Short mmCIF file of C-alpha atoms in Angstrom, two decimals:
data_model
loop_
_atom_site.label_atom_id
_atom_site.label_comp_id
_atom_site.label_asym_id
_atom_site.label_seq_id
_atom_site.Cartn_x
_atom_site.Cartn_y
_atom_site.Cartn_z
CA MET A 1315 -7.97 -27.01 -8.84
CA LYS A 1316 -4.75 -25.43 -7.59
CA GLN A 1317 -4.46 -23.30 -10.72
CA ASN A 1318 -7.94 -22.04 -9.93
CA ASN A 1319 -6.82 -21.18 -6.39
CA LEU A 1320 -3.94 -19.20 -7.84
CA LYS A 1321 -6.24 -17.29 -10.17
CA LYS A 1322 -8.64 -16.70 -7.31
CA GLY A 1323 -5.82 -15.35 -5.14
CA ILE A 1324 -4.80 -12.90 -7.86
CA GLU A 1325 -8.41 -11.81 -8.39
CA GLU A 1326 -8.86 -11.25 -4.66
CA ILE A 1327 -5.69 -9.17 -4.42
CA LYS A 1328 -6.90 -7.08 -7.34
CA LYS A 1329 -10.05 -6.29 -5.40
CA ILE A 1330 -8.00 -4.15 -3.01
CA SER A 1331 -8.98 -0.70 -4.18
CA LEU A 1332 -10.08 2.79 -3.27
CA SER A 1333 -13.80 3.40 -2.94
CA GLN A 1334 -15.49 5.39 -5.70
CA THR A 1335 -15.92 8.34 -3.31
CA GLU A 1336 -12.27 8.24 -2.27
CA LYS A 1337 -11.20 8.23 -5.92
CA GLU A 1338 -13.44 11.16 -6.83
CA VAL A 1339 -12.41 13.25 -3.84
CA MET A 1340 -8.75 12.54 -4.55
CA LEU A 1341 -9.02 13.43 -8.23
CA HIS A 1342 -10.76 16.67 -7.38
CA ALA A 1343 -8.01 17.54 -4.88
CA ILE A 1344 -5.28 16.77 -7.42
CA LEU A 1345 -6.82 18.86 -10.21
CA LYS A 1346 -7.51 21.81 -7.93
CA GLN A 1347 -4.10 21.90 -6.28
CA PRO A 1348 -2.49 25.35 -6.35
CA VAL A 1349 1.25 25.87 -6.68
CA VAL A 1350 2.61 27.78 -3.68
CA LEU A 1351 5.45 30.35 -3.78
CA PRO A 1352 8.29 29.45 -1.36
CA TYR A 1353 8.15 32.68 0.69
CA ARG A 1354 6.97 36.26 0.56
CA VAL A 1355 9.34 39.18 0.11
CA LYS A 1356 9.17 42.24 2.38
CA SER A 1357 7.97 44.80 -0.17
CA PRO A 1358 5.26 47.43 -0.04
CA PHE A 1359 4.57 46.84 -3.74
CA PHE A 1360 4.38 43.08 -3.59
CA LEU A 1361 0.66 42.75 -4.33
CA GLN A 1362 0.81 45.02 -7.38
CA LEU A 1363 3.95 43.24 -8.60
CA ARG A 1364 2.24 39.91 -8.15
CA ALA A 1365 -0.71 40.96 -10.33
CA LEU A 1366 1.80 42.27 -12.84
CA SER A 1367 3.78 39.03 -12.75
CA VAL A 1368 0.64 36.99 -13.51
CA ALA A 1369 0.04 39.13 -16.60
CA CYS A 1370 3.69 38.78 -17.56
CA VAL A 1371 3.55 34.98 -17.34
CA ALA A 1372 0.79 34.99 -19.99
CA PHE A 1373 2.93 37.27 -22.17
CA ILE A 1374 5.98 35.05 -21.66
CA LEU A 1375 4.16 31.94 -22.86
CA ILE A 1376 3.65 33.68 -26.20
CA ILE A 1377 7.28 34.67 -26.51
CA GLY A 1378 8.63 31.23 -25.65
CA VAL A 1379 11.46 29.26 -24.13
CA THR A 1380 14.17 31.97 -24.11
CA THR A 1381 12.13 33.86 -21.56
CA ALA A 1382 11.88 30.74 -19.38
CA SER A 1383 15.68 30.61 -19.25
CA ALA A 1384 15.83 34.33 -18.46
CA ALA A 1385 13.52 33.67 -15.49
CA GLU A 1386 16.19 31.50 -13.89
CA ASN A 1387 18.02 34.60 -12.60
CA SER A 1388 14.91 36.34 -11.28
CA LEU A 1389 14.31 37.15 -7.60
CA PRO A 1390 11.13 37.20 -5.50
CA GLY A 1391 9.18 40.30 -6.43
CA ASP A 1392 10.49 40.27 -10.01
CA ALA A 1393 7.99 39.80 -12.82
CA LEU A 1394 9.59 36.56 -14.05
CA TYR A 1395 9.91 34.96 -10.61
CA SER A 1396 6.46 33.42 -10.88
CA LEU A 1397 7.60 31.61 -14.03
CA LYS A 1398 10.73 30.36 -12.29
CA VAL A 1399 8.95 28.78 -9.28
CA ASN A 1400 5.60 27.88 -10.88
CA VAL A 1401 6.83 26.46 -14.19
CA ASN A 1402 10.58 25.86 -14.40
CA GLU A 1403 11.03 24.31 -10.97
CA PRO A 1404 7.96 22.03 -11.02
CA ILE A 1405 9.23 20.56 -14.30
CA ARG A 1406 12.54 19.76 -12.66
CA GLY A 1407 10.76 18.39 -9.61
CA VAL A 1408 8.52 16.05 -11.55
CA MET A 1409 11.39 14.66 -13.56
CA SER A 1410 13.33 13.87 -10.39
CA VAL A 1411 12.03 10.46 -9.50
CA THR A 1412 14.74 8.24 -8.04
CA GLY A 1413 16.15 8.79 -4.56
CA VAL A 1414 19.39 10.16 -5.98
CA GLU A 1415 17.68 12.52 -8.41
CA LYS A 1416 15.36 13.83 -5.71
CA ALA A 1417 18.14 14.36 -3.18
CA THR A 1418 20.17 16.28 -5.76
CA TRP A 1419 17.21 18.38 -6.83
CA GLU A 1420 16.10 19.18 -3.26
CA VAL A 1421 19.57 20.47 -2.45
CA GLU A 1422 19.73 22.47 -5.66
CA LYS A 1423 16.30 23.97 -4.99
CA ALA A 1424 17.26 24.89 -1.42
CA GLY A 1425 20.47 26.36 -2.80
CA ARG A 1426 18.50 28.55 -5.20
CA ARG A 1427 16.55 30.00 -2.28
CA ILE A 1428 19.81 30.76 -0.47
CA ILE A 1429 21.30 32.53 -3.47
CA GLU A 1430 18.08 34.49 -3.89
CA VAL A 1431 18.12 35.41 -0.20
CA GLN A 1432 21.74 36.53 -0.39
CA LYS A 1433 21.01 38.71 -3.41
CA LEU A 1434 17.91 40.15 -1.77
CA ALA A 1435 19.86 40.87 1.42
CA ALA A 1436 22.52 42.68 -0.59
CA LYS A 1437 19.77 44.87 -2.05
CA GLY A 1438 18.10 45.37 1.34
CA ARG A 1439 14.92 43.60 0.20
CA ILE A 1440 14.70 40.98 2.97
CA ASP A 1441 14.98 41.20 6.75
CA GLU A 1442 17.72 39.47 8.73
CA LYS A 1443 15.35 37.18 10.62
CA LYS A 1444 13.87 35.73 7.42
CA LYS A 1445 17.33 35.43 5.90
CA ASP A 1446 18.61 33.47 8.93
CA GLU A 1447 15.53 31.22 8.86
CA ILE A 1448 16.10 30.30 5.25
CA GLU A 1449 19.82 29.73 5.74
CA GLN A 1450 19.02 27.45 8.68
CA LYS A 1451 16.52 25.49 6.54
CA PHE A 1452 19.15 25.14 3.84
CA GLU A 1453 21.67 23.63 6.26
CA GLU A 1454 19.04 21.22 7.56
CA GLU A 1455 18.13 20.23 4.00
CA ILE A 1456 21.81 19.54 3.17
CA GLU A 1457 22.04 17.30 6.22
CA VAL A 1458 18.84 15.40 5.38
CA GLN A 1459 19.74 14.85 1.73
CA SER A 1460 23.36 13.91 2.53
CA LYS A 1461 22.13 11.28 4.99
CA ARG A 1462 19.68 10.05 2.38
CA LEU A 1463 22.49 9.62 -0.13
CA ASP A 1464 24.67 7.87 2.47
CA ASP A 1465 21.82 5.44 3.16
CA LEU A 1466 21.31 4.83 -0.55
CA GLU A 1467 25.03 4.25 -1.04
CA ARG A 1468 25.17 1.76 1.84
CA SER A 1469 22.15 -0.21 0.67
CA SER A 1470 23.07 -0.29 -3.01
CA LYS A 1471 24.83 -3.29 -4.52
CA ASN A 1472 24.81 -1.86 -8.04
CA ASP A 1473 28.13 -0.29 -9.09
CA THR A 1474 26.50 2.06 -11.58
CA LYS A 1475 24.17 3.28 -8.85
CA LYS A 1476 27.07 3.77 -6.43
CA LYS A 1477 28.88 5.90 -9.02
CA GLU A 1478 25.70 7.94 -9.52
CA ILE A 1479 25.42 8.51 -5.77
CA LYS A 1480 29.07 9.58 -5.47
CA LYS A 1481 28.51 12.03 -8.32
CA ALA A 1482 25.44 13.42 -6.55
CA LYS A 1483 27.38 13.87 -3.30
CA LYS A 1484 30.07 15.79 -5.17
CA LYS A 1485 27.40 17.97 -6.73
CA ILE A 1486 26.06 18.83 -3.27
CA LYS A 1487 29.58 19.66 -2.08
CA ASP A 1488 30.13 21.89 -5.12
CA LYS A 1489 26.78 23.58 -4.44
CA LEU A 1490 27.83 24.36 -0.88
CA GLU A 1491 31.09 25.89 -2.14
CA LYS A 1492 29.21 28.02 -4.65
CA ILE A 1493 26.83 29.25 -1.93
CA LYS A 1494 29.76 30.20 0.33
CA GLU A 1495 31.46 32.10 -2.54
CA GLU A 1496 28.24 33.95 -3.33
CA LYS A 1497 27.86 34.86 0.37
CA LYS A 1498 31.40 36.31 0.45
CA LYS A 1499 30.74 38.26 -2.76
CA ASN A 1500 27.53 39.77 -1.35
CA GLN A 1501 29.14 40.64 1.98
CA LYS A 1502 31.86 42.65 0.21
CA ARG A 1503 29.26 44.90 -1.48
CA MET B 925 -4.02 23.90 -20.19
CA SER B 926 -5.91 21.95 -22.82
CA THR B 927 -8.89 19.81 -21.89
CA HIS B 928 -7.28 17.06 -23.98
CA SER B 929 -4.33 16.90 -21.51
CA GLN B 930 -6.71 16.83 -18.59
CA ASP B 931 -8.75 14.08 -20.23
CA GLN B 932 -5.61 12.01 -20.77
CA PHE B 933 -4.60 12.49 -17.15
CA VAL B 934 -8.06 11.55 -15.87
CA GLU B 935 -7.98 8.45 -18.07
CA LEU B 936 -4.61 7.42 -16.62
CA TYR B 937 -5.82 8.08 -13.10
CA THR B 938 -9.04 6.13 -13.59
CA LYS B 939 -7.14 3.14 -14.94
CA GLU B 940 -4.21 3.07 -12.53
CA ALA B 941 -5.23 4.63 -9.20
CA ASP B 942 -6.40 1.33 -7.70
CA ALA B 943 -3.28 -0.55 -8.79
CA ILE B 944 -0.99 2.14 -7.39
CA PHE B 945 -3.05 2.12 -4.20
CA ARG B 946 -2.61 -1.67 -3.86
CA PHE B 947 1.11 -1.32 -4.47
CA CYS B 948 1.38 1.33 -1.75
CA LEU B 949 -0.91 -0.42 0.72
CA LEU B 950 0.98 -3.69 0.56
CA ARG B 951 4.20 -1.83 1.29
CA THR B 952 2.98 0.46 4.06
CA SER B 953 0.23 -1.57 5.79
CA ASP B 954 -1.44 1.80 6.37
CA ARG B 955 -4.51 2.74 4.37
CA GLU B 956 -4.30 6.49 5.02
CA ALA B 957 -0.61 6.57 4.17
CA ALA B 958 -1.29 4.60 1.00
CA LYS B 959 -3.98 7.10 -0.03
CA ASP B 960 -1.61 10.00 0.59
CA LEU B 961 1.05 8.31 -1.50
CA VAL B 962 -1.38 7.73 -4.36
CA GLN B 963 -2.45 11.36 -4.28
CA GLU B 964 1.15 12.54 -4.23
CA THR B 965 2.05 10.23 -7.12
CA PHE B 966 -0.69 11.53 -9.36
CA SER B 967 -0.16 15.13 -8.23
CA LYS B 968 3.40 14.92 -9.49
CA ILE B 969 2.25 13.51 -12.82
CA TRP B 970 -0.43 16.20 -13.14
CA LYS B 971 2.05 18.99 -12.35
CA GLY B 972 4.35 17.61 -15.01
CA ILE B 973 1.55 17.55 -17.58
CA GLN B 974 0.63 21.15 -16.69
CA ALA B 975 4.24 22.11 -17.20
CA GLY B 976 4.27 20.50 -20.65
CA VAL B 977 6.01 17.21 -19.82
CA SER B 978 4.95 14.25 -21.95
CA TYR B 979 5.42 10.74 -20.63
CA GLU B 980 6.48 7.87 -22.85
CA ASN B 981 5.01 5.32 -20.47
CA PRO B 982 2.85 7.07 -17.88
CA ARG B 983 1.82 3.81 -16.22
CA ALA B 984 5.41 2.74 -15.51
CA PHE B 985 6.28 6.28 -14.47
CA ALA B 986 3.45 6.24 -11.91
CA TYR B 987 4.79 3.05 -10.32
CA LYS B 988 8.31 4.47 -10.33
CA ILE B 989 7.18 7.61 -8.52
CA ALA B 990 5.14 5.57 -6.05
CA ARG B 991 8.04 3.27 -5.30
CA ASN B 992 10.33 6.17 -4.51
CA LEU B 993 7.67 7.91 -2.42
CA ILE B 994 7.25 4.71 -0.40
CA ILE B 995 10.99 4.69 0.30
CA ASP B 996 10.71 8.32 1.48
CA TRP B 997 7.70 7.41 3.59
CA TYR B 998 9.65 4.72 5.39
CA ARG B 999 12.50 7.11 6.00
CA LYS B 1000 10.33 9.87 7.39
CA LYS B 1001 7.55 7.96 9.10
CA LYS B 1002 9.51 5.22 10.73
CA ALA B 1003 12.57 7.43 11.36
CA MET B 1004 15.04 4.78 10.40
CA SER B 1005 17.71 4.46 7.75
CA LEU B 1006 17.27 2.39 4.63
CA ASP B 1007 19.37 -0.29 6.29
CA ALA B 1008 16.52 -0.99 8.69
CA MET B 1009 14.01 -1.60 5.91
CA THR B 1010 16.25 -3.91 4.01
CA ASP B 1011 16.85 -7.56 4.58
CA GLU B 1012 20.23 -8.85 5.74
CA ASP B 1013 21.67 -8.75 2.22
CA GLY B 1014 20.79 -5.09 1.76
CA ASN B 1015 17.84 -5.64 -0.59
CA GLU B 1016 14.70 -3.58 -0.20
CA GLU B 1017 11.88 -5.74 1.16
CA PHE B 1018 8.73 -5.59 -0.87
CA VAL B 1019 5.82 -6.53 1.28
CA SER B 1020 5.63 -5.45 4.86
CA ILE B 1021 2.18 -6.72 5.66
CA ASP B 1022 1.77 -7.45 9.33
CA GLU B 1023 -0.73 -9.97 10.62
CA ASN B 1024 -2.82 -7.37 12.46
CA PHE B 1025 -3.16 -5.27 9.35
CA VAL B 1026 -4.21 -8.24 7.21
CA GLU B 1027 -7.13 -8.82 9.58
CA THR B 1028 -8.35 -5.26 9.13
CA ILE B 1029 -8.72 -5.40 5.37
CA GLU B 1030 -11.16 -7.51 3.50
CA LEU B 1031 -8.96 -10.08 1.90
CA GLY B 1032 -9.91 -13.59 0.89
CA ALA B 1033 -7.99 -16.60 2.14
CA GLU B 1034 -6.36 -17.26 -1.22
CA ALA B 1035 -5.16 -13.66 -1.44
CA ARG B 1036 -3.67 -13.74 2.05
CA TYR B 1037 -1.93 -17.00 1.23
CA LEU B 1038 -0.55 -15.69 -2.06
CA ILE B 1039 0.72 -12.46 -0.45
CA SER B 1040 2.42 -14.40 2.34
CA LYS B 1041 4.14 -16.62 -0.24
CA ILE B 1042 5.29 -13.64 -2.32
CA LYS B 1043 6.80 -12.29 0.87
CA GLU B 1044 8.75 -15.55 1.29
CA LEU B 1045 10.51 -15.00 -2.02
CA GLU B 1046 13.92 -13.38 -1.83
CA GLU B 1047 14.29 -9.90 -3.14
CA PRO B 1048 14.84 -9.07 -5.93
CA TYR B 1049 12.17 -11.56 -7.02
CA GLN B 1050 9.37 -10.05 -4.93
CA HIS B 1051 8.98 -6.80 -6.86
CA ALA B 1052 9.38 -8.46 -10.26
CA VAL B 1053 6.89 -11.22 -9.47
CA TYR B 1054 4.28 -8.88 -7.96
CA LEU B 1055 4.41 -6.40 -10.81
CA ARG B 1056 4.30 -9.10 -13.50
CA PHE B 1057 2.11 -11.72 -11.92
CA ILE B 1058 -0.42 -9.58 -10.09
CA GLU B 1059 -0.43 -6.30 -12.01
CA ASP B 1060 0.35 -7.65 -15.52
CA LEU B 1061 3.10 -5.16 -16.24
CA LYS B 1062 5.45 -5.95 -19.11
CA PRO B 1063 9.13 -6.75 -18.44
CA LYS B 1064 10.17 -3.50 -20.16
CA GLU B 1065 7.87 -1.51 -17.87
CA ILE B 1066 9.12 -3.35 -14.77
CA ALA B 1067 12.70 -2.69 -15.86
CA GLU B 1068 11.92 1.04 -16.02
CA ILE B 1069 10.27 0.98 -12.59
CA LEU B 1070 13.07 -0.95 -10.90
CA GLU B 1071 15.81 0.81 -12.91
CA GLU B 1072 17.32 -2.48 -13.98
CA PRO B 1073 18.17 -3.92 -17.42
CA VAL B 1074 15.27 -5.69 -19.17
CA ASN B 1075 17.15 -8.98 -19.42
CA THR B 1076 17.83 -9.01 -15.68
CA VAL B 1077 14.16 -8.33 -14.96
CA SER B 1078 12.99 -11.05 -17.36
CA VAL B 1079 15.21 -13.63 -15.66
CA ARG B 1080 13.93 -12.55 -12.24
CA ILE B 1081 10.33 -12.77 -13.35
CA ASN B 1082 10.73 -16.28 -14.74
CA ARG B 1083 12.70 -17.61 -11.79
CA GLY B 1084 10.50 -15.81 -9.31
CA ILE B 1085 7.26 -17.16 -10.73
CA GLU B 1086 8.74 -20.65 -10.87
CA LYS B 1087 9.71 -20.43 -7.20
CA LEU B 1088 6.34 -18.97 -6.27
CA LYS B 1089 4.47 -21.77 -7.93
CA LYS B 1090 6.62 -24.33 -6.09
CA ILE B 1091 6.24 -22.77 -2.65
CA THR B 1092 2.50 -22.25 -3.07
CA GLY B 1093 2.09 -25.77 -4.32
CA TYR B 1094 0.48 -24.34 -7.43
CA ASP B 1095 2.90 -25.86 -9.90
CA ASN B 1096 1.47 -28.36 -12.43
CA GLN B 1097 3.28 -31.33 -10.88
CA ASN B 1098 1.35 -30.98 -7.65
CA GLU B 1099 -1.96 -30.09 -9.19
CA THR B 1100 -4.80 -32.27 -8.07
CA LYS B 1101 -8.43 -32.29 -9.09
#
């Protein structure tokens, strides 16, 4: 009888589920989700460039992977930028699953925006207010992800995991240094 | 984007959405939060598929994403460090069902009893037992989800289930007709 109770308990737990309507609505939302660009660049030609960049993405898919790597250095408003944020970055994002991987990726992604902003500012393609906003967000992101890694380090009892976390913290520190160097370089121009 | 990829994704979603929802609900005690977490889990998988990622074990990957999203949810929603959601030994607690929440969901007496007994198990047995015993995941899949060696997970499953059967009174020695 008790084995039957156990089986019954498992069956009852397995009855916890979404309703059919909830599942359908959710699936529809997932499949229709657009991918959003991080921010808009102050440019009178942005709309035309955007249409051009959509056409270029189709062209790039025919050419292949080498173009995807070339996109990594593109800036908002460039034809390849759409590929960078709509293809390259989502791949990285999806593959970052654990707390450590996500913290590292979030900082790297925020760092990319900063480098882009600094390069745009050097070319006069972004206003100061937007630049300051993004720099502020970057600093906040560093703080959030550093705290996250500290929490993970404190709660982990696995030595391999602790080493991984230390490595990630160093990566964030190196990223910060790189951002500062890039800022100095751009200010000298 | 090929329709074949979309079909594969829809098949995965149809098979696993409820299980992922259960997993999230039992951790958050919040139906709306659990739904959001399920949607976010499958959105990530879908974005990966669109970007050309292929998953060796999509089912295990879904649980892994969900587990990490739940940890994030605790951090953001409850505004506390991971220390606060761990037990005294620093292990992540699995089930945070509260009594009020249990009353709001339709759950049979046996299910409530079983969940309360799983909660009595020490971590790291809770996760291993739930995923193996309730959701029928294989040790290799559970190892991937929990990021632990397969041997470690197998030992935890066996010991955990043994303990669970004892504390529920469902072991063969106590079985009565």
